Amino acid sequence: AGVIFEVLREPTLALHSESVLHQLAEDSDGQEPIYVEADAEIFKYLLGFLRHRRVLVPSTVSKAAVIREAATLGLTLEEGDIEQET
């Protein structure tokens, strides 16, 4: 069992045409869910990046883990794009 996330193709995924998520959405007819192998805890923060161009994570989440998960999904994310709550 996984976690369900709903994401808009336009504008959210369309802004990141190089990402795996955009490519999966483009290959889909939109009638069925798209399954992504990802860490759900980190994935929700990456959706924030897709929407807002920045990532805000709690201090308990590693910046390196976020960058690694982003790379797996074809997103270019740098340490400066991530803000940790104190």
Coordinates of C-alpha atoms in Angstrom, one line a residue:
A1 CA 0.0 0.0 0.0
G2 CA 1.3 3.4 -0.9
V3 CA 0.3 7.0 -0.5
I4 CA -1.9 8.8 -3.0
F5 CA -0.9 12.3 -4.2
E6 CA -2.8 14.3 -6.7
V7 CA -0.8 16.6 -9.0
L8 CA -1.9 18.9 -11.8
R9 CA -0.2 18.3 -15.2
E10 CA -0.7 22.0 -15.9
P11 CA 1.1 24.0 -14.6
T12 CA 2.9 21.9 -12.0
L13 CA 4.4 19.1 -14.0
A14 CA 4.6 21.0 -17.3
L15 CA 7.1 23.4 -15.6
H16 CA 9.5 20.5 -15.2
S17 CA 9.5 18.8 -18.6
E18 CA 12.8 17.1 -17.9
S19 CA 11.4 15.2 -14.9
V20 CA 10.3 11.6 -14.8
L21 CA 7.0 12.7 -13.4
H22 CA 6.3 14.9 -16.4
Q23 CA 7.2 12.1 -18.8
L24 CA 5.0 9.6 -17.0
A25 CA 2.1 12.0 -17.1
E26 CA 2.6 12.7 -20.8
D27 CA 2.6 8.9 -21.5
S28 CA -0.6 8.5 -19.5
D29 CA -4.2 9.0 -20.8
G30 CA -5.1 10.4 -17.3
Q31 CA -7.7 7.7 -16.7
E32 CA -5.5 5.5 -14.4
P33 CA -3.2 6.5 -11.5
I34 CA 0.5 6.7 -12.2
Y35 CA 2.6 4.7 -9.8
V36 CA 6.0 6.0 -8.7
E37 CA 8.6 4.2 -6.7
A38 CA 9.6 7.0 -4.2
D39 CA 10.0 7.7 -0.6
A40 CA 6.5 9.1 0.3
E41 CA 7.9 11.2 3.2
I42 CA 10.3 13.0 0.9
F43 CA 8.1 12.9 -2.2
K44 CA 5.6 15.4 -0.6
Y45 CA 8.4 17.9 -0.2
L46 CA 9.4 17.4 -3.9
L47 CA 5.9 18.2 -4.9
G48 CA 6.3 21.5 -3.0
F49 CA 9.4 22.1 -5.1
L50 CA 7.4 21.5 -8.3
R51 CA 4.8 24.0 -7.2
H52 CA 6.9 26.7 -5.5
R53 CA 10.5 26.2 -6.8
R54 CA 11.8 25.7 -3.2
V55 CA 11.7 23.0 -0.6
L56 CA 10.9 23.5 3.0
V57 CA 11.6 20.5 5.2
P58 CA 11.7 19.9 8.9
S59 CA 15.1 19.6 10.6
T60 CA 14.6 15.8 10.8
V61 CA 14.8 15.4 7.0
S62 CA 18.2 15.2 5.5
K63 CA 18.9 17.7 2.7
A64 CA 21.1 15.0 1.0
A65 CA 18.2 12.6 1.0
V66 CA 15.9 15.2 -0.6
I67 CA 18.6 15.9 -3.3
R68 CA 19.1 12.1 -3.9
E69 CA 15.3 11.5 -4.3
A70 CA 15.0 14.5 -6.6
A71 CA 17.7 13.1 -8.8
T72 CA 16.0 9.8 -9.0
L73 CA 12.9 11.6 -10.4
G74 CA 15.0 13.6 -12.8
L75 CA 14.7 16.9 -10.9
T76 CA 17.7 19.1 -10.5
L77 CA 17.8 20.3 -6.9
E78 CA 20.6 21.9 -5.1
E79 CA 21.2 22.4 -1.4
G80 CA 20.4 26.1 -1.7
D81 CA 16.9 25.2 -3.0
I82 CA 16.2 23.5 0.4
E83 CA 15.3 25.3 3.5
Q84 CA 15.2 23.5 6.8
E85 CA 12.8 24.5 9.5
T86 CA 14.4 25.1 12.9

